[in-house]
XYZ file of C-alpha atoms in Angstrom:
599
model
C 52.821 -33.433 31.579
C 56.066 -35.137 32.611
C 55.066 -34.619 36.233
C 51.745 -36.368 35.587
C 53.488 -39.296 33.876
C 55.859 -39.627 36.848
C 52.894 -39.583 39.224
C 51.214 -42.567 37.564
C 54.504 -44.439 37.140
C 55.195 -43.971 40.858
C 51.706 -45.204 41.768
C 52.158 -48.277 39.599
C 55.537 -49.029 41.201
C 54.166 -48.408 44.718
C 51.198 -50.760 44.388
C 53.284 -53.349 42.549
C 55.581 -53.451 45.554
C 52.596 -53.785 47.901
C 51.096 -56.577 45.775
C 54.378 -58.512 45.649
C 54.717 -58.234 49.427
C 51.168 -59.508 49.903
C 51.805 -62.438 47.559
C 54.804 -63.467 49.683
C 52.745 -63.238 52.883
C 49.954 -65.280 51.307
C 52.471 -67.925 50.262
C 53.804 -68.100 53.833
C 50.271 -68.364 55.237
C 49.533 -71.206 52.825
C 52.718 -72.995 53.882
C 51.853 -72.600 57.575
C 48.364 -73.992 57.008
C 49.835 -76.972 55.194
C 52.239 -77.575 58.091
C 49.364 -77.406 60.583
C 47.410 -80.012 58.589
C 50.493 -82.246 58.373
C 51.200 -81.911 62.104
C 47.560 -82.647 62.908
C 47.574 -85.828 60.806
C 50.858 -87.029 62.305
C 49.721 -86.292 65.866
C 46.377 -88.006 65.404
C 48.129 -91.036 63.915
C 50.599 -91.269 66.817
C 47.809 -90.918 69.367
C 45.352 -93.165 67.602
C 45.455 -95.787 70.409
C 45.694 -93.397 73.319
C 43.212 -91.299 75.242
C 39.543 -90.884 74.579
C 37.176 -88.483 72.900
C 38.266 -85.650 75.193
C 41.886 -85.914 74.002
C 40.879 -86.185 70.348
C 38.502 -83.250 70.673
C 41.177 -81.148 72.407
C 43.764 -81.925 69.727
C 41.275 -81.187 66.939
C 40.421 -77.823 68.441
C 44.096 -77.100 69.078
C 44.967 -77.626 65.437
C 41.736 -76.240 63.951
C 41.916 -72.891 65.768
C 45.234 -71.666 64.300
C 44.214 -73.095 60.920
C 40.990 -71.026 60.915
C 42.832 -67.917 62.142
C 45.380 -68.281 59.359
C 42.566 -68.845 56.831
C 40.793 -65.638 57.898
C 44.073 -63.725 57.742
C 44.771 -65.191 54.298
C 41.370 -63.968 53.069
C 42.126 -60.454 54.321
C 45.466 -60.535 52.535
C 43.686 -61.699 49.369
C 41.276 -58.732 49.594
C 44.204 -56.334 49.994
C 45.967 -57.949 47.032
C 42.825 -57.560 44.903
C 42.748 -53.879 45.849
C 46.423 -53.494 44.895
C 45.789 -55.273 41.581
C 42.925 -52.869 40.825
C 45.108 -49.896 41.717
C 47.814 -51.116 39.349
C 45.273 -51.645 36.598
C 43.679 -48.206 37.110
C 46.970 -46.312 37.149
C 48.240 -48.282 34.156
C 45.108 -47.350 32.221
C 45.413 -43.723 33.311
C 49.022 -43.762 32.130
C 47.864 -45.043 28.741
C 45.216 -42.344 28.659
C 47.932 -39.701 28.748
C 48.989 -41.140 25.379
C 45.356 -40.958 24.167
C 44.600 -44.669 24.589
C 41.228 -44.743 26.374
C 40.209 -48.237 25.246
C 40.094 -49.543 28.832
C 37.210 -47.218 29.711
C 33.521 -47.294 28.797
C 32.524 -44.809 26.098
C 28.769 -45.431 26.595
C 27.997 -46.257 22.938
C 24.359 -46.801 23.913
C 24.109 -43.029 24.384
C 24.807 -42.285 20.718
C 21.731 -40.473 19.391
C 21.505 -38.983 15.915
C 18.521 -36.880 16.997
C 20.335 -35.171 19.862
C 21.119 -31.471 19.232
C 24.901 -31.987 19.273
C 26.208 -35.229 20.858
C 26.669 -37.221 17.631
C 28.264 -34.308 15.784
C 30.806 -33.752 18.563
C 31.625 -37.464 19.123
C 30.652 -37.272 22.780
C 30.002 -41.020 23.073
C 31.401 -44.224 21.639
C 35.019 -45.116 20.994
C 37.039 -43.004 20.910
C 35.030 -40.181 22.431
C 35.148 -37.357 24.921
C 33.022 -39.362 27.363
C 35.357 -42.354 27.138
C 38.372 -40.160 27.846
C 36.982 -39.109 31.234
C 34.472 -41.770 32.309
C 35.660 -43.390 35.547
C 32.231 -44.051 37.026
C 31.711 -47.297 38.952
C 27.929 -47.266 39.375
C 25.192 -47.327 36.768
C 23.547 -44.281 38.322
C 26.861 -42.423 38.206
C 27.425 -43.269 34.553
C 23.883 -42.154 33.679
C 24.347 -38.910 35.606
C 27.651 -38.176 33.854
C 26.103 -38.849 30.439
C 23.172 -36.601 31.347
C 25.545 -33.774 32.285
C 27.043 -33.982 28.791
C 23.792 -34.258 26.884
C 22.143 -31.499 28.943
C 24.904 -29.037 29.888
C 24.222 -26.361 32.451
C 22.835 -23.038 31.227
C 22.836 -21.235 34.582
C 25.989 -19.246 35.334
C 25.890 -19.758 39.108
C 25.347 -23.507 38.706
C 28.392 -23.766 36.425
C 30.545 -21.851 38.908
C 29.406 -24.196 41.712
C 30.264 -27.190 39.521
C 33.701 -25.734 38.800
C 34.300 -25.439 42.534
C 33.376 -29.099 43.053
C 35.556 -30.232 40.135
C 38.533 -28.285 41.476
C 38.136 -29.941 44.867
C 37.669 -33.418 43.426
C 40.740 -32.971 41.187
C 42.818 -32.477 44.347
C 41.435 -35.642 46.000
C 43.392 -38.244 44.033
C 43.481 -40.712 46.937
C 39.700 -40.506 47.422
C 38.938 -40.786 43.681
C 41.142 -43.804 43.138
C 39.945 -45.696 46.223
C 36.338 -44.899 45.294
C 36.996 -46.361 41.827
C 38.727 -49.480 43.165
C 35.932 -50.100 45.692
C 33.252 -50.066 43.017
C 35.112 -51.483 40.019
C 34.894 -55.139 41.115
C 31.090 -55.338 40.914
C 29.131 -55.651 37.681
C 26.313 -53.105 37.691
C 23.314 -52.654 35.446
C 20.302 -50.409 35.156
C 18.137 -53.369 36.156
C 19.772 -53.535 39.605
C 18.954 -49.966 40.560
C 15.509 -50.131 38.965
C 14.614 -53.216 40.995
C 15.894 -51.651 44.184
C 13.837 -48.502 43.628
C 10.799 -50.581 42.684
C 11.236 -52.572 45.871
C 11.665 -49.396 47.921
C 8.494 -47.976 46.401
C 6.401 -50.905 47.601
C 4.771 -49.788 50.810
C 2.359 -52.723 51.104
C 3.272 -54.745 54.173
C 2.265 -58.370 53.714
C 3.656 -60.110 56.770
C 5.168 -57.796 59.369
C 1.813 -56.283 60.344
C -0.035 -59.590 60.378
C -1.039 -60.589 63.917
C -1.074 -64.250 62.922
C 2.524 -64.294 61.682
C 3.712 -62.174 64.599
C 2.419 -64.939 66.866
C 3.580 -67.891 64.734
C 7.244 -66.822 64.490
C 7.451 -67.215 68.268
C 4.903 -70.000 68.761
C 6.562 -72.524 66.394
C 10.081 -72.286 67.940
C 8.472 -72.481 71.394
C 6.567 -75.641 70.492
C 9.779 -77.210 69.116
C 11.497 -76.565 72.447
C 8.599 -78.070 74.381
C 8.336 -81.177 72.184
C 12.113 -81.733 72.034
C 12.441 -81.268 75.815
C 9.571 -83.669 76.457
C 11.051 -86.257 74.094
C 14.429 -86.116 75.851
C 13.346 -85.693 79.473
C 9.914 -87.295 79.705
C 10.137 -89.990 77.053
C 7.606 -88.451 74.697
C 7.244 -90.742 71.660
C 9.495 -89.705 68.753
C 6.442 -89.637 66.520
C 5.596 -86.247 68.007
C 8.807 -84.897 66.500
C 7.631 -86.106 63.083
C 4.246 -84.476 63.654
C 5.961 -81.254 64.664
C 8.195 -81.431 61.591
C 5.180 -81.862 59.319
C 3.340 -78.983 60.934
C 6.426 -76.783 60.714
C 6.834 -77.685 57.046
C 3.226 -76.749 56.219
C 3.331 -73.470 58.125
C 6.776 -72.477 56.836
C 5.794 -73.103 53.215
C 2.284 -71.666 53.330
C 3.504 -68.198 52.189
C 6.192 -69.759 49.970
C 4.997 -68.264 46.685
C 4.924 -64.720 48.031
C 8.286 -65.085 49.795
C 9.787 -66.556 46.632
C 8.574 -63.527 44.644
C 10.152 -61.254 47.245
C 13.372 -63.254 47.125
C 13.440 -63.173 43.317
C 13.206 -59.365 43.306
C 16.454 -59.049 45.300
C 18.231 -62.234 44.198
C 22.043 -62.055 44.343
C 22.219 -58.369 45.223
C 23.996 -58.859 48.549
C 27.493 -58.104 47.188
C 26.275 -55.202 45.071
C 24.559 -53.563 48.029
C 27.631 -54.124 50.168
C 29.669 -52.289 47.516
C 27.147 -49.435 47.475
C 27.394 -49.305 51.263
C 31.189 -49.057 51.110
C 31.018 -46.286 48.488
C 28.512 -44.341 50.570
C 30.665 -44.766 53.672
C 33.620 -43.200 51.837
C 31.462 -40.224 50.863
C 30.135 -39.860 54.426
C 33.634 -39.772 55.949
C 35.372 -37.499 53.411
C 35.764 -33.825 54.443
C 34.318 -31.791 51.561
C 34.434 -28.007 51.190
C 32.570 -27.275 47.949
C 28.837 -26.625 48.077
C 27.840 -29.326 45.584
C 29.827 -32.082 47.329
C 28.623 -31.045 50.779
C 25.037 -31.140 49.547
C 25.511 -34.702 48.258
C 27.114 -35.694 51.545
C 24.187 -34.289 53.557
C 21.778 -36.519 51.635
C 23.660 -39.556 52.998
C 24.165 -38.460 56.599
C 20.816 -36.812 57.248
C 19.855 -39.740 59.436
C 21.511 -40.727 62.689
C 22.785 -44.043 61.341
C 23.700 -42.860 57.859
C 22.910 -44.351 54.472
C 25.938 -46.656 54.403
C 24.864 -48.512 57.560
C 21.276 -48.789 56.353
C 22.345 -50.222 52.979
C 24.732 -52.622 54.734
C 21.816 -53.812 56.867
C 19.758 -54.391 53.709
C 22.673 -56.345 52.244
C 22.682 -58.656 55.269
C 18.926 -59.223 55.033
C 19.190 -60.116 51.350
C 22.205 -62.311 52.103
C 20.079 -64.229 54.598
C 17.345 -64.643 51.960
C 19.975 -65.938 49.527
C 20.682 -68.810 51.956
C 17.075 -70.003 52.124
C 17.739 -73.083 49.935
C 20.863 -74.201 51.786
C 20.650 -77.200 54.142
C 20.935 -74.991 57.213
C 18.381 -72.565 55.738
C 15.823 -75.339 55.165
C 16.258 -76.779 58.673
C 16.071 -73.370 60.347
C 12.985 -72.532 58.341
C 11.197 -75.603 59.708
C 12.163 -74.852 63.296
C 12.513 -71.074 63.379
C 10.419 -69.839 60.400
C 13.598 -68.184 59.173
C 12.255 -67.132 55.761
C 9.292 -65.374 57.331
C 11.522 -63.578 59.814
C 13.774 -62.288 56.989
C 10.745 -61.195 54.937
C 9.424 -59.272 57.941
C 12.841 -57.695 58.511
C 12.922 -56.599 54.873
C 9.438 -55.091 55.113
C 10.401 -53.284 58.299
C 13.538 -51.926 56.601
C 11.470 -50.653 53.672
C 9.007 -48.896 55.959
C 11.850 -47.000 57.613
C 14.101 -46.246 54.623
C 12.113 -46.455 51.372
C 11.560 -42.698 51.233
C 15.328 -42.091 51.379
C 16.300 -44.287 48.419
C 16.086 -41.567 45.774
C 18.190 -39.161 47.827
C 20.830 -41.791 48.567
C 21.296 -42.826 44.953
C 21.158 -39.221 43.804
C 24.065 -38.435 46.139
C 25.966 -41.534 45.013
C 25.426 -40.653 41.344
C 26.585 -37.073 41.845
C 29.805 -37.983 43.631
C 30.540 -40.830 41.208
C 30.153 -38.472 38.233
C 32.181 -35.740 39.935
C 35.023 -38.217 40.469
C 35.208 -38.582 36.680
C 35.168 -34.817 36.163
C 37.824 -34.360 38.832
C 39.977 -37.040 37.222
C 39.692 -35.282 33.858
C 40.795 -31.988 35.399
C 43.688 -33.715 37.181
C 44.814 -35.408 33.959
C 44.898 -32.077 32.088
C 46.888 -29.689 34.281
C 47.432 -27.351 31.328
C 43.697 -26.755 30.785
C 42.024 -23.627 32.175
C 38.672 -23.039 33.839
C 36.671 -20.709 31.605
C 35.082 -17.464 32.708
C 31.283 -17.606 32.453
C 29.658 -14.575 30.844
C 26.343 -13.234 32.104
C 24.959 -11.719 28.881
C 24.086 -13.328 25.540
C 26.257 -13.858 23.578
C 29.975 -14.161 24.200
C 32.553 -16.783 23.332
C 36.105 -15.526 23.239
C 39.110 -17.780 23.462
C 42.834 -17.978 22.861
C 44.575 -21.132 21.707
C 41.575 -23.460 21.507
C 42.466 -27.091 20.827
C 40.587 -30.377 20.631
C 41.112 -32.561 23.733
C 41.213 -35.782 21.687
C 43.919 -34.550 19.283
C 47.447 -35.389 20.363
C 48.967 -32.430 22.173
C 52.043 -32.488 19.920
C 49.976 -32.441 16.721
C 47.057 -30.236 17.717
C 47.046 -26.832 16.021
C 45.311 -24.279 18.211
C 43.229 -21.359 16.999
C 41.501 -18.355 18.517
C 37.822 -17.421 18.589
C 36.238 -13.991 18.920
C 32.453 -13.632 19.284
C 31.379 -10.855 21.604
C 28.053 -9.467 20.449
C 24.580 -10.470 19.346
C 23.695 -11.248 16.592
C 27.041 -12.500 15.302
C 28.153 -15.231 12.908
C 31.518 -16.476 11.768
C 31.457 -17.730 8.161
C 34.412 -20.089 7.768
C 35.422 -20.929 4.192
C 38.198 -23.200 3.048
C 39.334 -26.148 0.987
C 38.810 -29.833 1.711
C 40.884 -31.168 4.623
C 42.043 -27.654 5.536
C 40.600 -27.861 9.075
C 37.089 -26.365 8.965
C 35.225 -29.324 10.499
C 37.920 -29.896 13.125
C 37.676 -26.240 14.110
C 33.890 -26.475 14.490
C 34.211 -29.577 16.657
C 36.962 -27.935 18.697
C 34.717 -24.952 19.425
C 31.719 -27.200 20.153
C 33.576 -29.575 22.452
C 35.154 -26.792 24.486
C 31.761 -25.093 24.723
C 30.298 -28.306 26.190
C 33.239 -28.739 28.590
C 32.754 -25.181 29.815
C 29.013 -25.634 30.403
C 29.557 -28.939 32.220
C 31.884 -27.121 34.631
C 35.187 -28.531 33.382
C 38.468 -26.909 32.417
C 38.867 -26.422 28.671
C 41.625 -27.048 26.149
C 42.582 -23.406 25.690
C 44.906 -20.707 26.943
C 41.846 -18.678 27.960
C 38.119 -18.827 27.292
C 35.008 -16.857 28.148
C 31.641 -18.508 27.434
C 28.001 -17.599 27.706
C 26.085 -20.826 28.461
C 23.470 -20.801 25.703
C 21.847 -23.946 24.313
C 24.161 -25.591 21.790
C 22.753 -26.887 18.488
C 24.909 -28.347 15.713
C 24.458 -29.785 12.251
C 27.733 -31.357 11.203
C 26.932 -34.972 10.443
C 23.380 -35.307 9.138
C 22.499 -38.785 7.823
C 19.658 -40.264 5.847
C 17.442 -42.993 7.277
C 16.301 -46.032 5.322
C 14.063 -47.235 8.141
C 12.270 -43.874 8.333
C 12.149 -43.550 4.524
C 13.951 -40.250 4.984
C 16.385 -38.722 2.453
C 19.598 -36.988 3.437
C 18.202 -33.626 2.329
C 14.961 -34.083 4.272
C 16.897 -35.072 7.396
C 18.928 -31.885 7.074
C 15.803 -29.780 6.619
C 14.310 -31.299 9.773
C 17.436 -30.336 11.660
C 17.272 -26.761 10.422
C 13.535 -26.575 11.194
C 14.270 -27.685 14.752
C 16.700 -24.772 15.068
C 14.196 -22.243 13.696
C 11.410 -23.583 15.940
C 13.588 -23.230 19.031
C 14.548 -19.696 18.067
C 10.872 -18.830 17.522
C 10.173 -20.198 20.983
C 12.598 -17.669 22.425
C 15.567 -19.915 23.238
C 19.068 -18.489 23.321
C 21.089 -20.730 20.994
C 24.687 -21.131 19.937
C 24.495 -22.646 16.432
C 27.303 -24.549 14.691
C 26.648 -25.622 11.086
C 28.882 -27.389 8.589
C 28.035 -26.993 4.900
C 24.390 -25.915 4.863
C 22.018 -27.794 2.507
C 24.727 -30.068 1.146
C 22.045 -32.540 0.109
C 20.758 -30.506 -2.846
C 22.054 -28.947 -6.087
C 24.415 -25.965 -6.172
C 21.862 -23.300 -7.135
C 19.308 -24.386 -4.516
C 22.119 -24.710 -1.999
C 23.324 -21.151 -2.565
C 19.839 -19.643 -2.531
C 18.767 -21.592 0.545
C 22.024 -20.987 2.446
C 21.890 -17.225 1.904
C 18.245 -17.125 2.998
C 18.950 -19.191 6.114
C 21.852 -17.034 7.266
C 19.804 -13.869 6.739
C 16.976 -15.359 8.812
C 19.343 -16.396 11.603
C 20.815 -12.918 11.761
C 17.326 -11.385 11.822
C 16.444 -13.592 14.792
C 19.336 -12.165 16.811
C 21.174 -15.435 17.295
C 24.852 -16.402 17.118
C 26.951 -19.175 15.669
C 29.569 -20.470 13.251
C 28.970 -21.703 9.702
C 31.600 -23.578 7.681
C 31.183 -23.818 3.922
C 32.890 -24.430 0.595
C 30.522 -21.930 -0.982
C 32.465 -18.684 -1.255
C 29.241 -16.810 -2.072
C 28.328 -16.887 1.628
C 31.387 -14.717 2.192
C 29.624 -11.831 0.452
C 27.163 -11.598 3.352
C 29.792 -9.739 5.360
C 29.214 -6.755 3.058
C 25.469 -6.930 3.742
C 25.910 -7.400 7.501
C 29.285 -5.809 8.361
C 28.561 -5.737 12.102
C 26.942 -9.161 12.340
C 29.070 -11.402 10.072
C 32.822 -11.913 9.887
C 34.655 -14.049 7.322
C 37.406 -16.467 8.345
C 39.238 -19.066 6.307
C 41.454 -22.136 6.331
C 43.767 -22.180 3.337
C 45.278 -25.028 1.343
C 48.648 -23.808 0.087
C 50.001 -25.246 -3.175
C 53.778 -24.772 -3.371
C 55.961 -26.498 -5.993
C 53.091 -28.791 -6.934
C 52.676 -29.900 -3.304
C 49.600 -29.386 -1.181
C 50.218 -28.196 2.379
C 47.974 -27.142 5.258
C 48.767 -24.871 8.178
C 45.387 -25.473 9.900
C 45.594 -21.848 11.033
C 42.485 -19.702 11.010
C 42.945 -16.522 8.986
C 40.801 -13.488 8.236
C 38.874 -13.187 4.974
C 37.505 -15.555 2.314
C 39.423 -18.638 1.151
C 41.494 -18.177 -1.977
C 42.630 -21.709 -2.840
C 40.443 -24.774 -3.402
C 42.067 -28.168 -3.773
C 39.488 -30.549 -5.285
C 40.769 -30.223 -8.858
C 44.378 -30.445 -7.700
C 43.728 -33.668 -5.742
C 41.804 -35.259 -8.607
C 44.686 -34.588 -10.981
C 47.107 -36.089 -8.454
C 44.955 -39.237 -8.442
C 45.037 -39.459 -12.229
C 41.511 -38.239 -12.881
C 41.452 -36.228 -16.111
C 39.479 -33.012 -15.878
């Protein structure tokens, strides 16, 4: 971990040095431009009574040219400084992430869903969350793809192994990942942007570009302007003809105004966003990839001769031209040149050629964007291991499993052994002894493994079944739903999926905790027996020691484990170590006495 800390500290120092050097250059460029302006003013003042327009024009050009060159150079320096600033910010945030501060990154709280089979129970989204710890996506489609990978983990062994290969490769491409992030981080993205682009690409109706009338008018109107202007200058044509021509141009140019305005509104202010997408795609197109999944994404972008990045850049320029339609130059050119119509026809032509490729392009962009986050997670956890993926239901065996969001110096790691079907671990123990943390540790590492990521363990073998948990059931006032009924619905969902033939890995915490003790015991015993009879596997944590007696009934299918609360010299201590057998010590009465509650 010290090596990783040094890496980010070195990156911060490196880009800080670059930024400081750029700031000095920008200051010098600003000083030179100021000197040029001062020299120009002094020279023009000294020569105010000499020469003619030719001299004044020559001096103006002589001073303006270096000023413009310096201005352009200053803008390039400013872009490089912005890039350095973003690099410093990214590496600073990554450095904080090593100390478990992920507040700078988006945890996608909008993805929190109490009805999802496991995401709420495992704290996948929100702040702090597993998603927040690794999310470095810079596009909306990439963020959605990454969230989808976590809510719908892979269940195909070969697909997981391919994903692991891509993650390994992306973890080694630190330069690519960071520059990809910096390129995209400056633009604000939303679902609306991509939706509107795809809606636009799906519109195949051509309104103007295939109209014979407009194909003639876009050349006829400029031609008439040339004829009228030439006649006015060379043959003395009355200036009134220019006014007539202006009126005619105004009427023709604005005749399709409502439809062009609707087209303009659908792509308003997307020039910079599309340019960013183009730059991101260009980076993907140029990068040499070896893994199958990354090469497949790359092929989706370079299947055409020009490539997706050039096509999207062209679209950005068209939209940029539409954005200028209300400027002074845009209005004048529209009267003379029918500029708005020409841009609308260019856009329609672009859509005819490229609309069918939009889905593939954004699919490739989403995949690589999400894989950058997975690769960054693997890079930031060099001590994690890639799990072996079992081919037969069910197997989950691991050594030294820990929770990735628990501080490495405080995290107590435990083993897991589940190698046959049906099989259940019944985990008993006192309050605060570590049962729920253990369940979440197992669940989170199971998800990481099925996503294709390295896991927080010394070793792990996983069969990619469908994960279902019930750790944090809640009632619902809006649905007029009690806590107990919500829990029953969750359990019914599990039974229904088992009856449908799904292979599940089930993780339950305190079955039927919403009812009285007798009903709870009766119902819990019946549920576990049914789960065993349906040949499924999982882990159940409980305070109810009676569930531990099921091991005698099912000696080959159920194993008891425990987390103990040790009371020594009137002090309560926890080891958080998983042990064999049924829990011996419960701590509720002890804690109540400590708080002054008389029993």
